[in-house]
PDB file of C-alpha atoms in Angstrom:
ATOM      1  CA  UNK A   2      55.527 -25.989  34.033  1.00  0.00           C
ATOM      2  CA  UNK A   3      56.850 -29.430  33.036  1.00  0.00           C
ATOM      3  CA  UNK A   4      54.984 -31.598  30.903  1.00  0.00           C
ATOM      4  CA  UNK A   5      54.750 -34.627  33.032  1.00  0.00           C
ATOM      5  CA  UNK A   6      52.506 -36.295  30.804  1.00  0.00           C
ATOM      6  CA  UNK A   7      54.996 -36.377  27.814  1.00  0.00           C
ATOM      7  CA  UNK A   8      57.471 -37.474  30.257  1.00  0.00           C
ATOM      8  CA  UNK A   9      55.471 -40.673  30.885  1.00  0.00           C
ATOM      9  CA  UNK A  10      55.000 -41.037  27.327  1.00  0.00           C
ATOM     10  CA  UNK A  11      58.745 -41.119  26.950  1.00  0.00           C
ATOM     11  CA  UNK A  12      58.941 -43.649  29.470  1.00  0.00           C
ATOM     12  CA  UNK A  13      56.310 -45.774  28.014  1.00  0.00           C
ATOM     13  CA  UNK A  14      58.229 -45.558  24.586  1.00  0.00           C
ATOM     14  CA  UNK A  15      61.450 -47.027  26.188  1.00  0.00           C
ATOM     15  CA  UNK A  16      59.250 -49.661  27.717  1.00  0.00           C
ATOM     16  CA  UNK A  17      57.994 -50.719  24.382  1.00  0.00           C
ATOM     17  CA  UNK A  18      61.252 -51.446  22.938  1.00  0.00           C
ATOM     18  CA  UNK A  19      61.986 -54.465  25.254  1.00  0.00           C
ATOM     19  CA  UNK A  20      58.267 -55.065  26.716  1.00  0.00           C
ATOM     20  CA  UNK A  21      57.886 -59.023  26.258  1.00  0.00           C
ATOM     21  CA  UNK A  22      54.226 -59.109  24.813  1.00  0.00           C
ATOM     22  CA  UNK A  23      52.302 -60.182  21.646  1.00  0.00           C
ATOM     23  CA  UNK A  24      53.031 -58.392  18.485  1.00  0.00           C
ATOM     24  CA  UNK A  25      49.166 -57.453  18.201  1.00  0.00           C
ATOM     25  CA  UNK A  26      49.128 -55.479  21.729  1.00  0.00           C
ATOM     26  CA  UNK A  27      52.638 -54.184  21.167  1.00  0.00           C
ATOM     27  CA  UNK A  28      51.560 -52.622  17.699  1.00  0.00           C
ATOM     28  CA  UNK A  29      48.422 -51.227  19.365  1.00  0.00           C
ATOM     29  CA  UNK A  30      50.430 -49.609  22.195  1.00  0.00           C
ATOM     30  CA  UNK A  31      53.116 -48.009  20.007  1.00  0.00           C
ATOM     31  CA  UNK A  32      50.308 -46.487  17.618  1.00  0.00           C
ATOM     32  CA  UNK A  33      48.807 -44.953  20.750  1.00  0.00           C
ATOM     33  CA  UNK A  34      52.087 -43.712  21.944  1.00  0.00           C
ATOM     34  CA  UNK A  35      53.109 -42.096  18.669  1.00  0.00           C
ATOM     35  CA  UNK A  36      49.563 -40.292  18.602  1.00  0.00           C
ATOM     36  CA  UNK A  37      49.825 -38.994  22.212  1.00  0.00           C
ATOM     37  CA  UNK A  38      53.482 -37.896  21.774  1.00  0.00           C
ATOM     38  CA  UNK A  39      52.628 -35.909  18.715  1.00  0.00           C
ATOM     39  CA  UNK A  40      49.671 -34.284  20.815  1.00  0.00           C
ATOM     40  CA  UNK A  41      51.797 -33.413  23.950  1.00  0.00           C
ATOM     41  CA  UNK A  42      55.084 -32.548  22.522  1.00  0.00           C
ATOM     42  CA  UNK A  43      54.572 -29.170  22.752  1.00  0.00           C
ATOM     43  CA  UNK A  44      51.793 -28.995  25.287  1.00  0.00           C
ATOM     44  CA  UNK A  45      52.083 -26.569  27.932  1.00  0.00           C
ATOM     45  CA  UNK A  46      50.059 -27.308  31.127  1.00  0.00           C
ATOM     46  CA  UNK A  47      50.481 -23.678  32.262  1.00  0.00           C
ATOM     47  CA  UNK A  48      47.973 -22.724  29.582  1.00  0.00           C
ATOM     48  CA  UNK A  49      45.229 -24.876  31.240  1.00  0.00           C
ATOM     49  CA  UNK A  50      42.507 -22.226  32.805  1.00  0.00           C
ATOM     50  CA  UNK A  51      39.754 -24.290  33.449  1.00  0.00           C
ATOM     51  CA  UNK A  52      39.186 -25.956  36.799  1.00  0.00           C
ATOM     52  CA  UNK A  53      37.804 -29.123  35.305  1.00  0.00           C
ATOM     53  CA  UNK A  54      40.735 -29.431  33.016  1.00  0.00           C
ATOM     54  CA  UNK A  55      43.281 -28.770  35.950  1.00  0.00           C
ATOM     55  CA  UNK A  56      41.275 -31.703  37.581  1.00  0.00           C
ATOM     56  CA  UNK A  57      41.561 -33.564  34.464  1.00  0.00           C
ATOM     57  CA  UNK A  58      45.528 -33.055  34.064  1.00  0.00           C
ATOM     58  CA  UNK A  59      46.123 -33.672  37.816  1.00  0.00           C
ATOM     59  CA  UNK A  60      44.512 -37.116  37.275  1.00  0.00           C
ATOM     60  CA  UNK A  61      46.297 -37.969  34.181  1.00  0.00           C
ATOM     61  CA  UNK A  62      49.764 -37.190  35.986  1.00  0.00           C
ATOM     62  CA  UNK A  63      48.904 -39.185  39.080  1.00  0.00           C
ATOM     63  CA  UNK A  64      47.829 -42.167  36.818  1.00  0.00           C
ATOM     64  CA  UNK A  65      51.280 -41.673  34.960  1.00  0.00           C
ATOM     65  CA  UNK A  66      53.052 -41.447  37.830  1.00  0.00           C
ATOM     66  CA  UNK A  67      51.459 -44.781  39.303  1.00  0.00           C
ATOM     67  CA  UNK A  68      52.010 -46.324  35.726  1.00  0.00           C
ATOM     68  CA  UNK A  69      55.755 -45.712  35.687  1.00  0.00           C
ATOM     69  CA  UNK A  70      56.460 -47.399  38.986  1.00  0.00           C
ATOM     70  CA  UNK A  71      55.028 -50.527  37.258  1.00  0.00           C
ATOM     71  CA  UNK A  72      57.095 -50.496  34.030  1.00  0.00           C
ATOM     72  CA  UNK A  73      59.478 -52.633  35.485  1.00  0.00           C
ATOM     73  CA  UNK A  74      56.995 -55.520  36.353  1.00  0.00           C
ATOM     74  CA  UNK A  75      56.172 -58.409  34.274  1.00  0.00           C
ATOM     75  CA  UNK A  76      55.331 -57.003  31.045  1.00  0.00           C
ATOM     76  CA  UNK A  77      52.321 -59.337  30.106  1.00  0.00           C
ATOM     77  CA  UNK A  78      50.641 -58.233  33.504  1.00  0.00           C
ATOM     78  CA  UNK A  79      50.674 -54.398  32.534  1.00  0.00           C
ATOM     79  CA  UNK A  80      50.111 -54.107  29.073  1.00  0.00           C
ATOM     80  CA  UNK A  81      46.389 -53.386  29.698  1.00  0.00           C
ATOM     81  CA  UNK A  82      47.084 -50.835  32.267  1.00  0.00           C
ATOM     82  CA  UNK A  83      49.555 -48.933  29.767  1.00  0.00           C
ATOM     83  CA  UNK A  84      47.226 -49.201  26.975  1.00  0.00           C
ATOM     84  CA  UNK A  85      44.417 -47.668  29.321  1.00  0.00           C
ATOM     85  CA  UNK A  86      46.669 -44.737  30.214  1.00  0.00           C
ATOM     86  CA  UNK A  87      47.390 -43.932  26.808  1.00  0.00           C
ATOM     87  CA  UNK A  88      43.703 -44.227  25.510  1.00  0.00           C
ATOM     88  CA  UNK A  89      43.042 -41.745  28.493  1.00  0.00           C
ATOM     89  CA  UNK A  90      45.674 -39.450  27.560  1.00  0.00           C
ATOM     90  CA  UNK A  91      44.657 -39.168  23.977  1.00  0.00           C
ATOM     91  CA  UNK A  92      41.126 -38.522  25.047  1.00  0.00           C
ATOM     92  CA  UNK A  93      41.797 -35.915  27.774  1.00  0.00           C
ATOM     93  CA  UNK A  94      44.065 -34.184  25.267  1.00  0.00           C
ATOM     94  CA  UNK A  95      40.700 -32.994  23.763  1.00  0.00           C
ATOM     95  CA  UNK A  96      39.384 -31.922  26.727  1.00  0.00           C
ATOM     96  CA  UNK A  97      42.384 -29.604  27.181  1.00  0.00           C
ATOM     97  CA  UNK A  98      42.164 -28.049  23.568  1.00  0.00           C
ATOM     98  CA  UNK A  99      38.354 -27.647  24.007  1.00  0.00           C
ATOM     99  CA  UNK A 100      37.814 -29.795  20.908  1.00  0.00           C
ATOM    100  CA  UNK A 101      35.179 -32.448  21.630  1.00  0.00           C
ATOM    101  CA  UNK A 102      32.867 -30.473  18.893  1.00  0.00           C
ATOM    102  CA  UNK A 103      32.858 -33.827  16.458  1.00  0.00           C
ATOM    103  CA  UNK A 104      31.676 -35.911  19.559  1.00  0.00           C
ATOM    104  CA  UNK A 105      28.889 -33.836  20.653  1.00  0.00           C
ATOM    105  CA  UNK A 106      27.457 -33.325  17.130  1.00  0.00           C
ATOM    106  CA  UNK A 107      27.982 -37.180  16.743  1.00  0.00           C
ATOM    107  CA  UNK A 108      25.783 -37.838  20.099  1.00  0.00           C
ATOM    108  CA  UNK A 109      23.166 -35.654  18.887  1.00  0.00           C
ATOM    109  CA  UNK A 110      22.855 -36.854  15.227  1.00  0.00           C
ATOM    110  CA  UNK A 111      22.973 -40.222  16.956  1.00  0.00           C
ATOM    111  CA  UNK A 112      19.857 -39.651  18.755  1.00  0.00           C
ATOM    112  CA  UNK A 113      18.320 -37.880  16.004  1.00  0.00           C
ATOM    113  CA  UNK A 114      19.058 -41.098  13.377  1.00  0.00           C
ATOM    114  CA  UNK A 115      18.022 -43.288  16.224  1.00  0.00           C
ATOM    115  CA  UNK A 116      14.523 -41.462  16.304  1.00  0.00           C
ATOM    116  CA  UNK A 117      14.094 -41.602  12.299  1.00  0.00           C
ATOM    117  CA  UNK A 118      15.240 -45.425  12.275  1.00  0.00           C
ATOM    118  CA  UNK A 119      12.813 -46.204  14.882  1.00  0.00           C
ATOM    119  CA  UNK A 120       9.806 -44.436  13.385  1.00  0.00           C
ATOM    120  CA  UNK A 121      10.540 -45.518   9.699  1.00  0.00           C
ATOM    121  CA  UNK A 122      11.665 -49.183  10.041  1.00  0.00           C
ATOM    122  CA  UNK A 123       8.516 -50.962  11.369  1.00  0.00           C
ATOM    123  CA  UNK A 124       6.701 -50.640   7.782  1.00  0.00           C
ATOM    124  CA  UNK A 125       9.025 -52.732   6.185  1.00  0.00           C
ATOM    125  CA  UNK A 126      10.791 -54.623   8.961  1.00  0.00           C
ATOM    126  CA  UNK A 127       8.235 -54.871  11.641  1.00  0.00           C
ATOM    127  CA  UNK A 128       7.858 -53.142  14.925  1.00  0.00           C
ATOM    128  CA  UNK A 129       9.604 -56.083  16.845  1.00  0.00           C
ATOM    129  CA  UNK A 130      12.816 -55.468  14.606  1.00  0.00           C
ATOM    130  CA  UNK A 131      12.798 -52.075  15.757  1.00  0.00           C
ATOM    131  CA  UNK A 132      12.068 -52.571  19.284  1.00  0.00           C
ATOM    132  CA  UNK A 133      15.305 -55.040  19.269  1.00  0.00           C
ATOM    133  CA  UNK A 134      17.356 -51.880  18.653  1.00  0.00           C
ATOM    134  CA  UNK A 135      15.952 -49.752  21.744  1.00  0.00           C
ATOM    135  CA  UNK A 136      18.300 -51.484  24.146  1.00  0.00           C
ATOM    136  CA  UNK A 137      21.599 -50.839  21.988  1.00  0.00           C
ATOM    137  CA  UNK A 138      20.400 -47.526  21.121  1.00  0.00           C
ATOM    138  CA  UNK A 139      19.961 -46.413  24.582  1.00  0.00           C
ATOM    139  CA  UNK A 140      23.234 -48.083  25.881  1.00  0.00           C
ATOM    140  CA  UNK A 141      24.886 -46.710  23.103  1.00  0.00           C
ATOM    141  CA  UNK A 142      23.877 -43.028  24.067  1.00  0.00           C
ATOM    142  CA  UNK A 143      24.665 -43.434  27.630  1.00  0.00           C
ATOM    143  CA  UNK A 144      28.298 -44.674  26.938  1.00  0.00           C
ATOM    144  CA  UNK A 145      28.811 -42.051  24.390  1.00  0.00           C
ATOM    145  CA  UNK A 146      27.917 -39.302  26.824  1.00  0.00           C
ATOM    146  CA  UNK A 147      30.437 -41.384  29.341  1.00  0.00           C
ATOM    147  CA  UNK A 148      32.860 -41.233  26.690  1.00  0.00           C
ATOM    148  CA  UNK A 149      33.324 -44.795  26.309  1.00  0.00           C
ATOM    149  CA  UNK A 150      34.588 -46.741  23.449  1.00  0.00           C
ATOM    150  CA  UNK A 151      31.980 -49.066  23.646  1.00  0.00           C
ATOM    151  CA  UNK A 152      29.555 -46.308  22.726  1.00  0.00           C
ATOM    152  CA  UNK A 153      30.911 -46.098  19.159  1.00  0.00           C
ATOM    153  CA  UNK A 154      30.613 -49.605  18.293  1.00  0.00           C
ATOM    154  CA  UNK A 155      27.262 -49.444  19.620  1.00  0.00           C
ATOM    155  CA  UNK A 156      26.083 -46.397  17.607  1.00  0.00           C
ATOM    156  CA  UNK A 157      27.481 -47.933  14.530  1.00  0.00           C
ATOM    157  CA  UNK A 158      25.091 -51.039  14.576  1.00  0.00           C
ATOM    158  CA  UNK A 159      22.409 -48.960  13.623  1.00  0.00           C
ATOM    159  CA  UNK A 160      24.313 -47.287  10.355  1.00  0.00           C
ATOM    160  CA  UNK A 161      23.833 -50.310   8.069  1.00  0.00           C
ATOM    161  CA  UNK A 162      20.142 -50.756   8.825  1.00  0.00           C
ATOM    162  CA  UNK A 163      19.521 -47.451   8.780  1.00  0.00           C
ATOM    163  CA  UNK A 164      20.916 -47.248   5.271  1.00  0.00           C
ATOM    164  CA  UNK A 165      18.607 -50.154   4.337  1.00  0.00           C
ATOM    165  CA  UNK A 166      15.480 -48.715   5.713  1.00  0.00           C
ATOM    166  CA  UNK A 167      16.300 -45.368   4.086  1.00  0.00           C
ATOM    167  CA  UNK A 168      17.122 -46.955   0.924  1.00  0.00           C
ATOM    168  CA  UNK A 169      13.802 -48.981   1.107  1.00  0.00           C
ATOM    169  CA  UNK A 170      11.666 -45.395   1.520  1.00  0.00           C
ATOM    170  CA  UNK A 171      13.296 -43.897  -1.173  1.00  0.00           C
ATOM    171  CA  UNK A 172      12.321 -46.814  -3.457  1.00  0.00           C
ATOM    172  CA  UNK A 173       8.822 -46.584  -2.441  1.00  0.00           C
ATOM    173  CA  UNK A 174       9.029 -42.773  -2.816  1.00  0.00           C
ATOM    174  CA  UNK A 175      10.013 -43.558  -6.493  1.00  0.00           C
ATOM    175  CA  UNK A 176       7.285 -45.561  -7.056  1.00  0.00           C
ATOM    176  CA  UNK A 177       4.933 -42.540  -5.647  1.00  0.00           C
ATOM    177  CA  UNK A 178       6.442 -40.320  -7.736  1.00  0.00           C
ATOM    178  CA  UNK A 179       5.841 -42.481 -11.191  1.00  0.00           C
ATOM    179  CA  UNK A 180       2.467 -43.714 -10.472  1.00  0.00           C
ATOM    180  CA  UNK A 181       0.840 -41.550  -7.594  1.00  0.00           C
ATOM    181  CA  UNK A 182      -2.565 -42.359  -8.074  1.00  0.00           C
ATOM    182  CA  UNK A 183      -2.211 -46.264  -8.158  1.00  0.00           C
ATOM    183  CA  UNK A 184      -0.342 -45.959  -4.775  1.00  0.00           C
ATOM    184  CA  UNK A 185      -2.576 -43.528  -3.351  1.00  0.00           C
ATOM    185  CA  UNK A 186      -5.683 -45.913  -3.844  1.00  0.00           C
ATOM    186  CA  UNK A 187      -3.740 -48.879  -2.704  1.00  0.00           C
ATOM    187  CA  UNK A 188      -3.128 -47.039   0.548  1.00  0.00           C
ATOM    188  CA  UNK A 189      -6.336 -45.697   1.042  1.00  0.00           C
ATOM    189  CA  UNK A 190      -7.778 -49.244   0.726  1.00  0.00           C
ATOM    190  CA  UNK A 191      -5.390 -50.678   2.965  1.00  0.00           C
ATOM    191  CA  UNK A 192      -5.459 -48.397   5.625  1.00  0.00           C
ATOM    192  CA  UNK A 193      -9.229 -46.957   5.249  1.00  0.00           C
ATOM    193  CA  UNK A 194      -8.075 -43.351   5.741  1.00  0.00           C
ATOM    194  CA  UNK A 195      -9.009 -40.221   4.010  1.00  0.00           C
ATOM    195  CA  UNK A 196      -7.004 -39.270   0.472  1.00  0.00           C
ATOM    196  CA  UNK A 197      -5.506 -36.438   2.547  1.00  0.00           C
ATOM    197  CA  UNK A 198      -4.357 -38.752   5.224  1.00  0.00           C
ATOM    198  CA  UNK A 199      -3.090 -41.373   2.862  1.00  0.00           C
ATOM    199  CA  UNK A 200      -1.431 -38.517   0.954  1.00  0.00           C
ATOM    200  CA  UNK A 201       0.872 -37.911   4.075  1.00  0.00           C
ATOM    201  CA  UNK A 202       0.979 -41.689   4.627  1.00  0.00           C
ATOM    202  CA  UNK A 203       3.005 -42.193   0.940  1.00  0.00           C
ATOM    203  CA  UNK A 204       4.721 -38.404   0.821  1.00  0.00           C
ATOM    204  CA  UNK A 205       6.274 -37.842   4.448  1.00  0.00           C
ATOM    205  CA  UNK A 206       8.097 -40.866   5.263  1.00  0.00           C
ATOM    206  CA  UNK A 207      10.245 -40.713   1.567  1.00  0.00           C
ATOM    207  CA  UNK A 208      10.967 -37.403   2.765  1.00  0.00           C
ATOM    208  CA  UNK A 209      12.194 -38.367   6.143  1.00  0.00           C
ATOM    209  CA  UNK A 210      14.109 -41.223   4.823  1.00  0.00           C
ATOM    210  CA  UNK A 211      16.323 -38.620   2.933  1.00  0.00           C
ATOM    211  CA  UNK A 212      16.977 -36.869   6.313  1.00  0.00           C
ATOM    212  CA  UNK A 213      17.674 -40.689   7.713  1.00  0.00           C
ATOM    213  CA  UNK A 214      20.353 -40.993   4.905  1.00  0.00           C
ATOM    214  CA  UNK A 215      22.208 -37.797   5.251  1.00  0.00           C
ATOM    215  CA  UNK A 216      21.900 -38.143   9.429  1.00  0.00           C
ATOM    216  CA  UNK A 217      23.146 -41.515   9.214  1.00  0.00           C
ATOM    217  CA  UNK A 218      26.048 -40.942   7.288  1.00  0.00           C
ATOM    218  CA  UNK A 219      26.955 -37.621   9.241  1.00  0.00           C
ATOM    219  CA  UNK A 220      26.475 -39.203  12.367  1.00  0.00           C
ATOM    220  CA  UNK A 221      29.516 -42.009  11.307  1.00  0.00           C
ATOM    221  CA  UNK A 222      31.530 -39.209   9.986  1.00  0.00           C
ATOM    222  CA  UNK A 223      31.563 -37.069  13.075  1.00  0.00           C
ATOM    223  CA  UNK A 224      31.733 -40.210  15.568  1.00  0.00           C
ATOM    224  CA  UNK A 225      34.775 -41.601  13.662  1.00  0.00           C
ATOM    225  CA  UNK A 226      36.447 -38.058  14.075  1.00  0.00           C
ATOM    226  CA  UNK A 227      35.648 -38.524  17.733  1.00  0.00           C
ATOM    227  CA  UNK A 228      37.184 -42.010  18.263  1.00  0.00           C
ATOM    228  CA  UNK A 229      40.080 -40.548  20.117  1.00  0.00           C
ATOM    229  CA  UNK A 230      37.941 -38.581  22.523  1.00  0.00           C
ATOM    230  CA  UNK A 231      36.329 -41.806  23.452  1.00  0.00           C
ATOM    231  CA  UNK A 232      38.051 -44.207  26.261  1.00  0.00           C
TER     232      UNK A 232
END
């Protein structure tokens, strides 16, 4: 079976040699072309077995055919269409290879990280600050599930603040280690809770902050690996 996607990529590559578009956009397009060519160079469409993958490939071929008809148009008018096709082609490759594991892991850890962040941040940053991030978190989660690149940007918003919250709790945990009785008495006085409950208040959050620290870093790592899986 002919590799029609690769043929489209070759046509786009030829188009970039005389495309009259700003250097920044041209560089982005050429970068995506090179990645896609490397992925589809030895790709054999006949090996696609899944019906869903076949539908994705047929849609990719159809988009490519429509795009090739536009490559003779005014260059500045089609650069966005070219870039969009290349992003789609690069993302679809991971469907064909059944290689979406980093994205799926990243989504799960984004959910876990967000829950820990919302739970641990009010103590130091206030409930209002935490609530500000609810909308971006929900939008980011929805975008990632739909494989939209904006989901990555939204997910990365919580990385620095999650690291900050984790660091603050770890500092508190260190104080608990070196002066447990004083911190326990302060907590009992401030909350009016029993020593047993106060003990949980000062020991559980620092432990959870370790999870938050790991989860944030691992989420960022997996989602960065998955960037080409997003459109």
